[in-house]
mmCIF file of C-alpha atoms and ligand atoms in Angstrom:
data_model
loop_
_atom_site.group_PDB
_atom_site.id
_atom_site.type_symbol
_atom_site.label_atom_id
_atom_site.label_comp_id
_atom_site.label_asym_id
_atom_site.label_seq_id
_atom_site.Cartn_x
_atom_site.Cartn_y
_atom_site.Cartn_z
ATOM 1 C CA UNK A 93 -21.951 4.420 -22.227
ATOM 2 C CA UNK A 94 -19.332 2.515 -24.080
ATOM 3 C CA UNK A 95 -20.766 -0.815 -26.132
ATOM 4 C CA UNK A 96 -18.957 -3.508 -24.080
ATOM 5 C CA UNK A 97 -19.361 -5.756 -27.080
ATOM 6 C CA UNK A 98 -17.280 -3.760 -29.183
ATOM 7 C CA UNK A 99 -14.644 -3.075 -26.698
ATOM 8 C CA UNK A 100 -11.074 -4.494 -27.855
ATOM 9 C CA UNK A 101 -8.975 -6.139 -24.935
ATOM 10 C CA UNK A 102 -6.451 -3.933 -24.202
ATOM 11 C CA UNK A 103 -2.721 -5.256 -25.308
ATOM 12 C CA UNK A 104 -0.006 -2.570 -25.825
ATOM 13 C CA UNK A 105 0.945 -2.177 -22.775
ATOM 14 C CA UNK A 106 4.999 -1.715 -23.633
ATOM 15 C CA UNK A 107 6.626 -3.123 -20.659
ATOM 16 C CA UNK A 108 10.102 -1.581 -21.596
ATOM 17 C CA UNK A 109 9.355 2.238 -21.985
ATOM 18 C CA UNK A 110 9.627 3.611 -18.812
ATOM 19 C CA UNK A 111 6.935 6.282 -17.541
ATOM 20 C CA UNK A 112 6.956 8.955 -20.435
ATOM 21 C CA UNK A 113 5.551 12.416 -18.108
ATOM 22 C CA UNK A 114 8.388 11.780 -15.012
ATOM 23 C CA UNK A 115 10.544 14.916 -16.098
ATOM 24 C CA UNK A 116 10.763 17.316 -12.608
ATOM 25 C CA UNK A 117 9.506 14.713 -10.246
ATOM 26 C CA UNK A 118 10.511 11.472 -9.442
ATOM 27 C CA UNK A 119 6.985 9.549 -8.401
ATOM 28 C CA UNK A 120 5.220 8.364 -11.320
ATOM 29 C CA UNK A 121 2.394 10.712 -12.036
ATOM 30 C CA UNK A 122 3.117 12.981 -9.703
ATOM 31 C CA UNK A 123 4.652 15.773 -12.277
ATOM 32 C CA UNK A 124 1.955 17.899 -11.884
ATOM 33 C CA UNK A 125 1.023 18.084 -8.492
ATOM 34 C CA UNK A 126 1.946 20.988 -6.263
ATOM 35 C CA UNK A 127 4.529 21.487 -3.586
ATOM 36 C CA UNK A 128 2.411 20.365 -1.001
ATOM 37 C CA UNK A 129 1.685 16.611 -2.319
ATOM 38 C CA UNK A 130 5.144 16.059 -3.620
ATOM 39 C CA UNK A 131 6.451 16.557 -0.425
ATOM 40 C CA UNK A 132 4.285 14.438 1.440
ATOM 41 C CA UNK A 133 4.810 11.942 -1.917
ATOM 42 C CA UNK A 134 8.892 12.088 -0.726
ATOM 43 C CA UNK A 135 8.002 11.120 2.911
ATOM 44 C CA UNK A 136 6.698 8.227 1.600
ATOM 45 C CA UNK A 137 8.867 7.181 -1.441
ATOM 46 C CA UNK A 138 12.075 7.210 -0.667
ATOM 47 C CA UNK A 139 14.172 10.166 -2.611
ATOM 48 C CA UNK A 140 16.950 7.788 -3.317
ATOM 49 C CA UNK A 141 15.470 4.315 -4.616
ATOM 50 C CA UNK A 142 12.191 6.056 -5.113
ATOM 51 C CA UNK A 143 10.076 3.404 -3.372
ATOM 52 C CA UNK A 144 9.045 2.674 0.020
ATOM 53 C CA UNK A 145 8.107 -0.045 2.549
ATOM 54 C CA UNK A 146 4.930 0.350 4.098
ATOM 55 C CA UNK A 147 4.031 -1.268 7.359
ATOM 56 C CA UNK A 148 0.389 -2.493 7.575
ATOM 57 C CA UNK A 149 -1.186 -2.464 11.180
ATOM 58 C CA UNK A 150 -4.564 -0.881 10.329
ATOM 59 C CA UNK A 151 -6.176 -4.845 10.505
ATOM 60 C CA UNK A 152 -7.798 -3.915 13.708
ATOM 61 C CA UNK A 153 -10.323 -1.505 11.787
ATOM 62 C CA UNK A 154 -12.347 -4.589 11.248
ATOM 63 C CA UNK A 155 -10.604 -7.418 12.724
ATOM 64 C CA UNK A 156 -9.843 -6.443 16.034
ATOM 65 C CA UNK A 157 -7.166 -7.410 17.906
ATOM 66 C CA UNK A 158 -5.149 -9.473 15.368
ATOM 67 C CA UNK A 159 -2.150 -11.766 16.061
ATOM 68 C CA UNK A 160 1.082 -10.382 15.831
ATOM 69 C CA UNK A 161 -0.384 -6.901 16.648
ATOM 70 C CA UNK A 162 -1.626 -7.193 20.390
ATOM 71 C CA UNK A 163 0.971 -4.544 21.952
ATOM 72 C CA UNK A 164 1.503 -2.037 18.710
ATOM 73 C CA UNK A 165 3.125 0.275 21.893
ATOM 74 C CA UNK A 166 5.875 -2.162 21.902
ATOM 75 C CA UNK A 167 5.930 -3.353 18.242
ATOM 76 C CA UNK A 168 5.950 -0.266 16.534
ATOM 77 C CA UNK A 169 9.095 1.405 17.981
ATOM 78 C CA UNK A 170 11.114 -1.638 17.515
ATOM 79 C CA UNK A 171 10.068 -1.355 13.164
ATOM 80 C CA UNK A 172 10.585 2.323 12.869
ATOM 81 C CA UNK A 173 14.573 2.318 11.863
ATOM 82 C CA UNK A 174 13.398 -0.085 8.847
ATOM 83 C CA UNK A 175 10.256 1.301 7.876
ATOM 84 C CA UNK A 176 9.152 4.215 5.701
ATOM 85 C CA UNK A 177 5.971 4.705 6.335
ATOM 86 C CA UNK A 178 3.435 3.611 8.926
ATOM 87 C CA UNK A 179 -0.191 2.691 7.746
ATOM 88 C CA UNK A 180 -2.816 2.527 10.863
ATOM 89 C CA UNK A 181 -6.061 3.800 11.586
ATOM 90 C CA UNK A 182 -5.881 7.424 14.139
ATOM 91 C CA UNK A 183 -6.799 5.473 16.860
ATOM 92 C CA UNK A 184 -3.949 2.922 16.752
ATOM 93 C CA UNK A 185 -1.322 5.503 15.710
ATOM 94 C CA UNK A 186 -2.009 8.249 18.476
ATOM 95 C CA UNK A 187 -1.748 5.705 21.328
ATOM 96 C CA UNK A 188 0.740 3.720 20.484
ATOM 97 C CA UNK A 189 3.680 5.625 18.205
ATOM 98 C CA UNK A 190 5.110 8.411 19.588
ATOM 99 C CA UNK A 191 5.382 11.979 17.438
ATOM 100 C CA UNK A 192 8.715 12.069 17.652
ATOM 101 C CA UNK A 193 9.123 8.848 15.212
ATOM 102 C CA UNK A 194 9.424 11.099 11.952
ATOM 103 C CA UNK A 195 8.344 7.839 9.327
ATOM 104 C CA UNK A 196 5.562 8.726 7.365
ATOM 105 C CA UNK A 197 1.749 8.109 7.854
ATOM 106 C CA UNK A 198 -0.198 6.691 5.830
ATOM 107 C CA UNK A 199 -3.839 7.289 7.503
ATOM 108 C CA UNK A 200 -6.842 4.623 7.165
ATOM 109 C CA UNK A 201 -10.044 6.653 6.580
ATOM 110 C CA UNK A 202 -12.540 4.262 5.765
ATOM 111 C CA UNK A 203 -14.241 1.915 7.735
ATOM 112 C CA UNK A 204 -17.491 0.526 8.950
ATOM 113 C CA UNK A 205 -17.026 -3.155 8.468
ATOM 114 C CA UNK A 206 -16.140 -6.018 10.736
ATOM 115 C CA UNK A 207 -15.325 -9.754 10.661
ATOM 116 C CA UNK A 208 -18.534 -11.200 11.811
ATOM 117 C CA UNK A 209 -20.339 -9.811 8.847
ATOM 118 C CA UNK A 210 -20.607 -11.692 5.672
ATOM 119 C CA UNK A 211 -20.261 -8.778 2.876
ATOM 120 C CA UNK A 212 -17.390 -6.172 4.581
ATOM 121 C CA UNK A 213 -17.317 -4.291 1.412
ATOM 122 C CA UNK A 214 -19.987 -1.558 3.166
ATOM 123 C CA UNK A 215 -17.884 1.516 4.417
ATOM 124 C CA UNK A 216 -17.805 4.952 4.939
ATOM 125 C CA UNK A 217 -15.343 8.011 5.331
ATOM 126 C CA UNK A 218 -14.630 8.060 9.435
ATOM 127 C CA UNK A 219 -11.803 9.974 9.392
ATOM 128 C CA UNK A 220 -11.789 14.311 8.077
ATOM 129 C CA UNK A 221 -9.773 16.054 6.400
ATOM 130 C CA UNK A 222 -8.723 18.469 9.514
ATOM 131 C CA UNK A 223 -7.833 15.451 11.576
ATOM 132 C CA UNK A 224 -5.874 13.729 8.735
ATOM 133 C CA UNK A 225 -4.236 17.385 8.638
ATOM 134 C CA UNK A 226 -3.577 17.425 12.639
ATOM 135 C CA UNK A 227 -2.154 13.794 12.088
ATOM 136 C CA UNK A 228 0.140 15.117 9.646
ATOM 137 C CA UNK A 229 -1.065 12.616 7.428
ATOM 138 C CA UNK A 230 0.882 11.741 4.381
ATOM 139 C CA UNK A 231 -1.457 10.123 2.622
ATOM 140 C CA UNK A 232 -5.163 9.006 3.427
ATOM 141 C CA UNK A 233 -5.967 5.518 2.996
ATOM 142 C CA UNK A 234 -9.393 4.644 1.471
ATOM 143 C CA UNK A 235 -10.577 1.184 0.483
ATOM 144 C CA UNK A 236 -12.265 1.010 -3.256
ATOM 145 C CA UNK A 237 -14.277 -2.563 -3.407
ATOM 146 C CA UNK A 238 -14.678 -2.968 -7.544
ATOM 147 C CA UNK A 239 -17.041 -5.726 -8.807
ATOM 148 C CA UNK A 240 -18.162 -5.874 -5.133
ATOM 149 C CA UNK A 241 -21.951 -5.150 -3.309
ATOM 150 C CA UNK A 242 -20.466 -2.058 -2.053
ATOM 151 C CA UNK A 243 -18.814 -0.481 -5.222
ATOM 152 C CA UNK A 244 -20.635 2.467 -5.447
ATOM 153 C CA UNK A 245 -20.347 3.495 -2.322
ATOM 154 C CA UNK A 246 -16.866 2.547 -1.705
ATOM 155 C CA UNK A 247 -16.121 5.419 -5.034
ATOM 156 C CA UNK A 248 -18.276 7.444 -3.402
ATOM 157 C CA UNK A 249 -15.447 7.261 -0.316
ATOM 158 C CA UNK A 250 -12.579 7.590 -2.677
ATOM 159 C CA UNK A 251 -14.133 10.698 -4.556
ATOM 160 C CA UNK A 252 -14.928 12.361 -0.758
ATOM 161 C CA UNK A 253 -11.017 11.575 0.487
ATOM 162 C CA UNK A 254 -9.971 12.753 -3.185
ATOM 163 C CA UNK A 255 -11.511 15.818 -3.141
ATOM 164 C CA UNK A 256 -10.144 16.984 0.365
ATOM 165 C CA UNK A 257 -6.898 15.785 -0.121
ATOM 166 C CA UNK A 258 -6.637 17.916 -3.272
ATOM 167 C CA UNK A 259 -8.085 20.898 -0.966
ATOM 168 C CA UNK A 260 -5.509 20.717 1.422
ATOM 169 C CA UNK A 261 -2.277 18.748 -0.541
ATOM 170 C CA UNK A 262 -2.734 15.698 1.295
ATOM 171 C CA UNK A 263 -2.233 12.477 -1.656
ATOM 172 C CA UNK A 264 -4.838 9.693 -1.234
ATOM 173 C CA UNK A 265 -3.742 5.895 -1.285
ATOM 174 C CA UNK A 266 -6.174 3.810 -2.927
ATOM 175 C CA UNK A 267 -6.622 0.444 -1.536
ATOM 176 C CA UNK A 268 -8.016 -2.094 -4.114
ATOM 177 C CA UNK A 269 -9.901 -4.743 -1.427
ATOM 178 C CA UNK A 270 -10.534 -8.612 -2.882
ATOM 179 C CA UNK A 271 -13.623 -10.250 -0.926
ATOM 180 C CA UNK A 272 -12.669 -13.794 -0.817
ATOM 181 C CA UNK A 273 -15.246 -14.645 -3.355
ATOM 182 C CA UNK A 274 -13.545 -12.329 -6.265
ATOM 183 C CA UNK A 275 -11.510 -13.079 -8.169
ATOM 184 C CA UNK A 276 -7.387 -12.146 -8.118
ATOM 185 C CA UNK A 277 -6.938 -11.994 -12.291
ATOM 186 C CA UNK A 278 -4.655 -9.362 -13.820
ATOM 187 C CA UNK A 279 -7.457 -8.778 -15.702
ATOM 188 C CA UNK A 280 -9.564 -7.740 -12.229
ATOM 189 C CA UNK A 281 -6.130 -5.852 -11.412
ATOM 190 C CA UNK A 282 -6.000 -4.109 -14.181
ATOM 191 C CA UNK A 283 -9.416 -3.300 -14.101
ATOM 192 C CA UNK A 284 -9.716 -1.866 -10.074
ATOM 193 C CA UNK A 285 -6.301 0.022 -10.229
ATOM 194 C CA UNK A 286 -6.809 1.932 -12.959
ATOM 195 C CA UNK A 287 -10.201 2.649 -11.964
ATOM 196 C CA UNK A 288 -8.555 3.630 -8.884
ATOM 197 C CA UNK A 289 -5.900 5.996 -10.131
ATOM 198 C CA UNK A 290 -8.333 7.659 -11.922
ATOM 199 C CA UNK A 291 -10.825 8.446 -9.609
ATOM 200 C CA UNK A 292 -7.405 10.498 -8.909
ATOM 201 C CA UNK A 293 -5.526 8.804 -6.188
ATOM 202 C CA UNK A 294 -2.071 9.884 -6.350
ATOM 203 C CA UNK A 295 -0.956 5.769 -5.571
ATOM 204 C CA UNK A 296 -2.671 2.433 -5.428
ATOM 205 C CA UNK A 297 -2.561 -0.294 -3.315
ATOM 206 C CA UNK A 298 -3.199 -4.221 -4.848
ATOM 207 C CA UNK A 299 -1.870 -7.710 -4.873
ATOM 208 C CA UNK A 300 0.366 -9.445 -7.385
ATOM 209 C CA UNK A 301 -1.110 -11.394 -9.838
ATOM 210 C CA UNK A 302 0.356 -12.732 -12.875
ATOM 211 C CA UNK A 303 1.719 -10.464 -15.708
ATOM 212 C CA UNK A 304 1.633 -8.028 -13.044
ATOM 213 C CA UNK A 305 4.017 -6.206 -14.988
ATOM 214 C CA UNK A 306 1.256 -4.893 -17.383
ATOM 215 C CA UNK A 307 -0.838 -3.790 -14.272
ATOM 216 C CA UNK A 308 1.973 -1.391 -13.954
ATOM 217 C CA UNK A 309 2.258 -0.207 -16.814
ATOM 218 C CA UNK A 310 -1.222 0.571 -17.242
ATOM 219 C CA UNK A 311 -1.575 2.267 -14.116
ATOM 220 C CA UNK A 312 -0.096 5.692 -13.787
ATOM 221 C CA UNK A 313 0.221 6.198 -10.647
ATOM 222 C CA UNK A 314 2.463 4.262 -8.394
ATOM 223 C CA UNK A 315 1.789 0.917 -7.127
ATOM 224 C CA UNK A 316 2.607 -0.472 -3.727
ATOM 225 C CA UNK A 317 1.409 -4.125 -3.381
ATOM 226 C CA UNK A 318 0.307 -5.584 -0.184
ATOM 227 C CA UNK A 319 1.702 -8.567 1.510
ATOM 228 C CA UNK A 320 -1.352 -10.824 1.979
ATOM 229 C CA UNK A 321 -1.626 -13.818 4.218
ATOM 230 C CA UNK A 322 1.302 -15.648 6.517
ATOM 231 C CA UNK A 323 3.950 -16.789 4.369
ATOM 232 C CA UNK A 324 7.186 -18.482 5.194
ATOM 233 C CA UNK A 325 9.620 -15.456 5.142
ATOM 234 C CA UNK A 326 11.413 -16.984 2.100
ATOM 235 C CA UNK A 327 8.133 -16.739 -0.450
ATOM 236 C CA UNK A 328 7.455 -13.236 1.782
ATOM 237 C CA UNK A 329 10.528 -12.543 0.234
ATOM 238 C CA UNK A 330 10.106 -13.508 -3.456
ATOM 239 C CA UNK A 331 6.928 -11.848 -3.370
ATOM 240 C CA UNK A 332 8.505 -8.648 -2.405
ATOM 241 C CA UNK A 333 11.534 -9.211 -4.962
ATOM 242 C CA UNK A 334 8.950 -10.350 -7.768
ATOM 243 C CA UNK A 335 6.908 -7.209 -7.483
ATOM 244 C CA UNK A 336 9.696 -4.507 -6.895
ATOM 245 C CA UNK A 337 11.507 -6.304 -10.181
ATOM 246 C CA UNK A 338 8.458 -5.989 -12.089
ATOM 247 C CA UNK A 339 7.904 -2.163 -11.234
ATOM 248 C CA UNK A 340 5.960 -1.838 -7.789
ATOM 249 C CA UNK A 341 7.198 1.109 -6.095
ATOM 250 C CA UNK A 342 7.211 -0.514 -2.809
ATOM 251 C CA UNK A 343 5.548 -2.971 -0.625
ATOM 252 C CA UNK A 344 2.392 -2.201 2.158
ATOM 253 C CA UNK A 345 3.430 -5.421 4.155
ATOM 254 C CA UNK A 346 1.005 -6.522 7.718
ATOM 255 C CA UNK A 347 1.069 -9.653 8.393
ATOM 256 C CA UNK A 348 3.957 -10.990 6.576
ATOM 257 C CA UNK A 349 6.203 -8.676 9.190
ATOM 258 C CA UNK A 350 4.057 -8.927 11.963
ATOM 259 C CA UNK A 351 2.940 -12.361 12.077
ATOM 260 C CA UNK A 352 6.708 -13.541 11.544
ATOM 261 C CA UNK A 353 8.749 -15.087 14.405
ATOM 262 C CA UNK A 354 11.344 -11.846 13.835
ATOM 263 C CA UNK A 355 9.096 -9.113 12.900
ATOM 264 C CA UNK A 356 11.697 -6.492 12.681
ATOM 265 C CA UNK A 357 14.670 -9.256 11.168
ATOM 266 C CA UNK A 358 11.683 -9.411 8.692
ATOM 267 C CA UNK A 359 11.645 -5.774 8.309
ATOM 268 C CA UNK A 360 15.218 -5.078 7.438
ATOM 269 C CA UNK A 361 15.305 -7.887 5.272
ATOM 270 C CA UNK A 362 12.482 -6.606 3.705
ATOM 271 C CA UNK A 363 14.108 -2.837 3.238
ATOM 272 C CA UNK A 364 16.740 -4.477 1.599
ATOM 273 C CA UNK A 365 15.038 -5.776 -1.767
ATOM 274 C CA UNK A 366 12.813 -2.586 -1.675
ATOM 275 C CA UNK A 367 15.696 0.064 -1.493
ATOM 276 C CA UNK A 368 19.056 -1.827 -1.971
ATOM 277 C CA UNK A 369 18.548 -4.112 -4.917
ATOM 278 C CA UNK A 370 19.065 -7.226 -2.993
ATOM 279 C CA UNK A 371 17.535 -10.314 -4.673
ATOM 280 C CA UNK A 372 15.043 -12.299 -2.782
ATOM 281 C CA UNK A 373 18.195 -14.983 -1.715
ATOM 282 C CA UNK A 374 20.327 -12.478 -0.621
ATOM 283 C CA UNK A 375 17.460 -11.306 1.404
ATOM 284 C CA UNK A 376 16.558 -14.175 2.728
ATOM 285 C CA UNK A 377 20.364 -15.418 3.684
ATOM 286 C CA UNK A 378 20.438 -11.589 5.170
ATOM 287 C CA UNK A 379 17.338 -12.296 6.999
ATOM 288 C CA UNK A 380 18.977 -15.895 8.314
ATOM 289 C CA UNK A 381 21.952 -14.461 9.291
ATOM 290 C CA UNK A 382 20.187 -11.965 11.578
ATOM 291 C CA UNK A 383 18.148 -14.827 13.561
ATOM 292 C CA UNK A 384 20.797 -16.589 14.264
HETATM 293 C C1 R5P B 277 -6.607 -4.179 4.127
HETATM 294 O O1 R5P B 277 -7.598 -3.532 3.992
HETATM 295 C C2 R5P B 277 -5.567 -3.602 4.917
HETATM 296 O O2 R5P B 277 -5.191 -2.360 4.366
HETATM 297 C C3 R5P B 277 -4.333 -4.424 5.207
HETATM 298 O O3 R5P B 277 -3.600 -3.650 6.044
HETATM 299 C C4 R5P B 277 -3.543 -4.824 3.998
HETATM 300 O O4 R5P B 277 -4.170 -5.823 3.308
HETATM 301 C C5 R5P B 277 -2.052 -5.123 4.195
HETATM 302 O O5 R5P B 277 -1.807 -6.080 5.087
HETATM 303 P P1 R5P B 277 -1.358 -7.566 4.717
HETATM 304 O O6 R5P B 277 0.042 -7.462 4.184
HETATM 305 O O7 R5P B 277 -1.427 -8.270 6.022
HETATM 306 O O8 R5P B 277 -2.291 -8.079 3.683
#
């Protein structure tokens, strides 16, 4: 086991060299993976802009029915045209979206937690491999709780979903989960997603934190950062510039779309800092312009 005491805090993280094993494949990390994956990978990233915006709805797995996502039957048509992928638990996404929506899926296979427990890091792998495959699952979600009660077994998940998805060429998204009594450092960051992506999850799923930049860089694997609590669309909107400029591959936004006054004016305004290079002003007038 390494001697923590000697360990050196890791520095060299150099920001401005891109991604050095990217030759044949555009995903970060995904060079070596077989036909299978990489295709799924493209559903998800887009081809052009190579990153993606994810739409969050899976909060009922523990939280019931949440604000902003009472009818998904009516909310999830409506955010298809601006959304690449969808990320919901089976349950949500074979009642309410229709096969013939062609975005991608990204499938929540963990669970076992609710909101009127204290310590939600406790989960286990619900969801198979077969019925990910009869989803036509692009990627399996599962949630990895580092420095948490439930670590161990929360790996244990990851390793399960892993080892399937590399069975069958389905990726796996790891989701790095904060309880609200850990802490959101780039040093926790740094730690959890590169635990994450090497466990060998073919992307990872985290907040921003500062020098988030470096949390990139370290992680090889892409990174798709999630939205977090209500904010006013504007600072949803710098948060989603911020993290696309310093190298996230996308956003996994719930309930800064959802909970919104105009989800799907939200959504496009959203699409347009992830894929079109628009800054988080130009989004934002964009996303005025629409509600009015
Ligand atoms: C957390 O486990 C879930 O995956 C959420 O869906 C995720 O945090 C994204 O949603 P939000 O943008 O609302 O944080």
């Amino acid at each position: 086991m390494a001697d923590l005491e000697g360990l050196k805090v890791a520095k060299d993280y150099h920001i401005d060299t891109p991604f050095a094993n990217q030759d044949g494949f555009y995903v970060k990390g995904a060079n070596s993976l077989d036909w299978g994956m990489k295709r799924h990978l493209a559903n998800i990233f887009n081809p052009k802009s190579g990153n993606t915006v994810m739409f969050a709805f899976d909060h009922g797995y523990f939280m019931g029915s949440t604000a902003g996502l009472e009818r998904l039957d009516l909310l999830l048509p409506k955010l298809a045209p601006y959304v690449d992928c969808f990320m919901g638990t089976r349950g949500a996404i074979r009642t309410c979206l229709k096969p013939e929506y062609t975005n991608a899926i990204a499938l929540r296979v963990t669970s076992g937690s609710s909101m009127v427990q204290a310590d939600l890091s406790h989960e286990v792998v619900a969801v198979d491999i077969e019925d990910s495959i009869r989803m036509n699952a692009d990627c399996m979600a599962s949630q990895v709780f580092i420095g948490a009660d439930g670590q161990l077994s929360s790996i244990d998940n990851l390793s399960k979903v892993i080892n399937a998805g590399m069975r069958y060429s389905v990726p796996t998204l790891g989701v790095c989960a904060v309880g609200k009594d850990m802490e959101r450092t780039d040093r926790f960051f740094k730690l959890a997603t590169r635990i994450i992506a090497e466990m060998g999850c073919q992307m990872v799923k985290t907040y921003n934190c500062e020098n988030f930049e470096e949390v990139v860089a370290a992680c090889p694997v892409p990174i798709v950062v999630a939205g977090g609590k209500k904010l006013a669309e504007k600072d949803a909107l710098t948060l989603a510039y911020d993290v696309i400029s310093k190298g996230a591959r996308g956003v996994d936004m719930g309930r800064n779309i959802f909970q919104s006054q105009h989800p799907v004016e939200m959504a496009q305004a959203v699409h347009k800092v992830v894929h079109e290079g628009f800054t988080d002003k130009e989004a934002y007038e964009f996303y005025e312009d629409l509600i009015h």
